[in-house]
């Protein structure tokens, strides 16, 4: 048997869903920023310079291969900027997570108290 849901329940559930949809881009942005931070922290190999063509030398012992150049560390201001962005977004995400939990609790309470929703 199909039961109808009263208007306050419908409005509350609709409001909850709309709030949840508006938070998705913020979570996506934070994930992208964290991924960017991880990628920037990974050492990237630098391309080796091409040796200049030289005339054929006389037979000499083989020279020792040069070690690969180490990648340059990321500049400190860039790391500080990324850290600042993440720290600014973190409280915002924590606030939205708390609001989502509160809204979900309110939705459940309103539905339980409703005369037509069981």
C-alpha positions as CSV (number, residue, x, y, z in Angstrom):
1,X,0.0,0.0,0.0
2,X,1.4,3.4,-1.0
3,X,1.4,6.1,1.6
4,X,1.6,9.8,0.9
5,X,4.2,11.9,2.7
6,X,3.0,15.1,4.1
7,X,4.3,18.5,2.8
8,X,6.6,19.4,5.7
9,X,8.4,16.1,5.3
10,X,8.7,16.6,1.5
11,X,10.1,20.1,2.0
12,X,12.5,19.0,4.7
13,X,13.8,16.1,2.6
14,X,14.1,18.3,-0.5
15,X,16.0,20.9,1.5
16,X,18.4,18.3,2.8
17,X,19.1,16.9,-0.7
18,X,19.7,20.4,-2.1
19,X,22.2,21.1,0.7
20,X,24.0,17.9,0.0
21,X,24.3,18.6,-3.7
22,X,25.8,22.0,-3.1
23,X,28.6,20.5,-1.0
24,X,29.9,18.1,-3.7
25,X,31.9,20.7,-5.6
26,X,33.7,21.8,-2.4
27,X,34.7,18.2,-1.7
28,X,35.8,17.8,-5.3
29,X,37.9,20.9,-5.0
30,X,39.6,19.8,-1.8
31,X,40.3,16.4,-3.3
32,X,41.9,18.1,-6.4
33,X,44.0,20.3,-4.2
34,X,45.2,17.4,-2.1
35,X,46.1,15.5,-5.3
36,X,47.9,18.5,-6.6
37,X,49.8,18.8,-3.4
38,X,50.8,15.1,-3.5
39,X,51.9,15.4,-7.1
40,X,54.0,18.5,-6.3
41,X,55.7,16.7,-3.5
42,X,56.8,13.8,-5.7
43,X,60.2,14.3,-7.1
44,X,60.0,14.5,-10.8
45,X,63.0,13.4,-12.9
46,X,64.7,16.2,-14.9
47,X,65.5,15.6,-18.5
48,X,69.1,14.9,-19.1
49,X,71.0,17.4,-21.3
50,X,72.0,16.1,-24.7
51,X,75.7,15.7,-25.0
52,X,77.4,17.7,-27.7
53,X,78.8,15.7,-30.6
54,X,82.5,15.3,-30.3
55,X,85.1,14.0,-32.6
56,X,86.0,10.3,-32.1
57,X,88.6,10.1,-29.3
58,X,91.5,7.8,-29.1
59,X,90.8,4.6,-27.3
60,X,90.8,5.5,-23.7
61,X,89.3,3.8,-20.6
62,X,85.6,4.2,-20.4
63,X,84.6,7.2,-18.3
64,X,82.5,6.6,-15.2
65,X,78.8,7.5,-15.9
66,X,77.7,10.7,-14.3
67,X,75.0,10.4,-11.6
68,X,71.6,11.5,-12.5
69,X,70.9,15.1,-11.4
70,X,68.6,15.4,-8.4
71,X,65.3,17.2,-8.9
72,X,65.2,20.7,-7.5
73,X,63.1,21.0,-4.4
74,X,59.8,22.8,-4.7
75,X,60.1,26.5,-3.6
76,X,59.1,27.1,0.0
77,X,56.5,29.8,-0.9
78,X,54.6,27.4,-3.1
79,X,54.4,24.8,-0.4
80,X,53.3,27.4,2.1
81,X,50.6,28.6,-0.2
82,X,49.3,25.1,-0.8
83,X,49.3,24.4,3.0
84,X,47.5,27.7,3.6
85,X,44.8,26.8,1.0
86,X,44.2,23.4,2.6
87,X,44.1,24.8,6.1
88,X,41.5,27.4,5.0
89,X,39.3,24.8,3.3
90,X,39.5,22.2,6.2
91,X,37.4,24.2,8.7
92,X,34.9,24.8,5.9
93,X,34.6,21.1,5.2
94,X,34.3,20.2,8.9
95,X,31.5,22.8,9.3
96,X,29.7,21.3,6.3
97,X,30.1,17.7,7.6
98,X,28.6,18.8,11.0
99,X,25.8,20.6,9.2
100,X,25.1,17.5,7.2
101,X,24.9,15.3,10.3
102,X,22.6,17.8,12.0
103,X,20.3,18.1,8.9
104,X,20.2,14.3,8.6
105,X,19.2,14.0,12.3
106,X,16.6,16.7,11.9
107,X,15.2,15.0,8.8
108,X,14.9,11.7,10.7
109,X,13.3,13.3,13.7
110,X,10.8,15.2,11.5
111,X,9.9,12.1,9.6
112,X,9.5,10.1,12.8
113,X,7.3,12.7,14.3
114,X,5.1,13.1,11.2
115,X,1.6,11.6,11.3
116,X,1.8,10.0,7.8
117,X,5.5,8.8,7.8
118,X,6.2,5.5,9.5
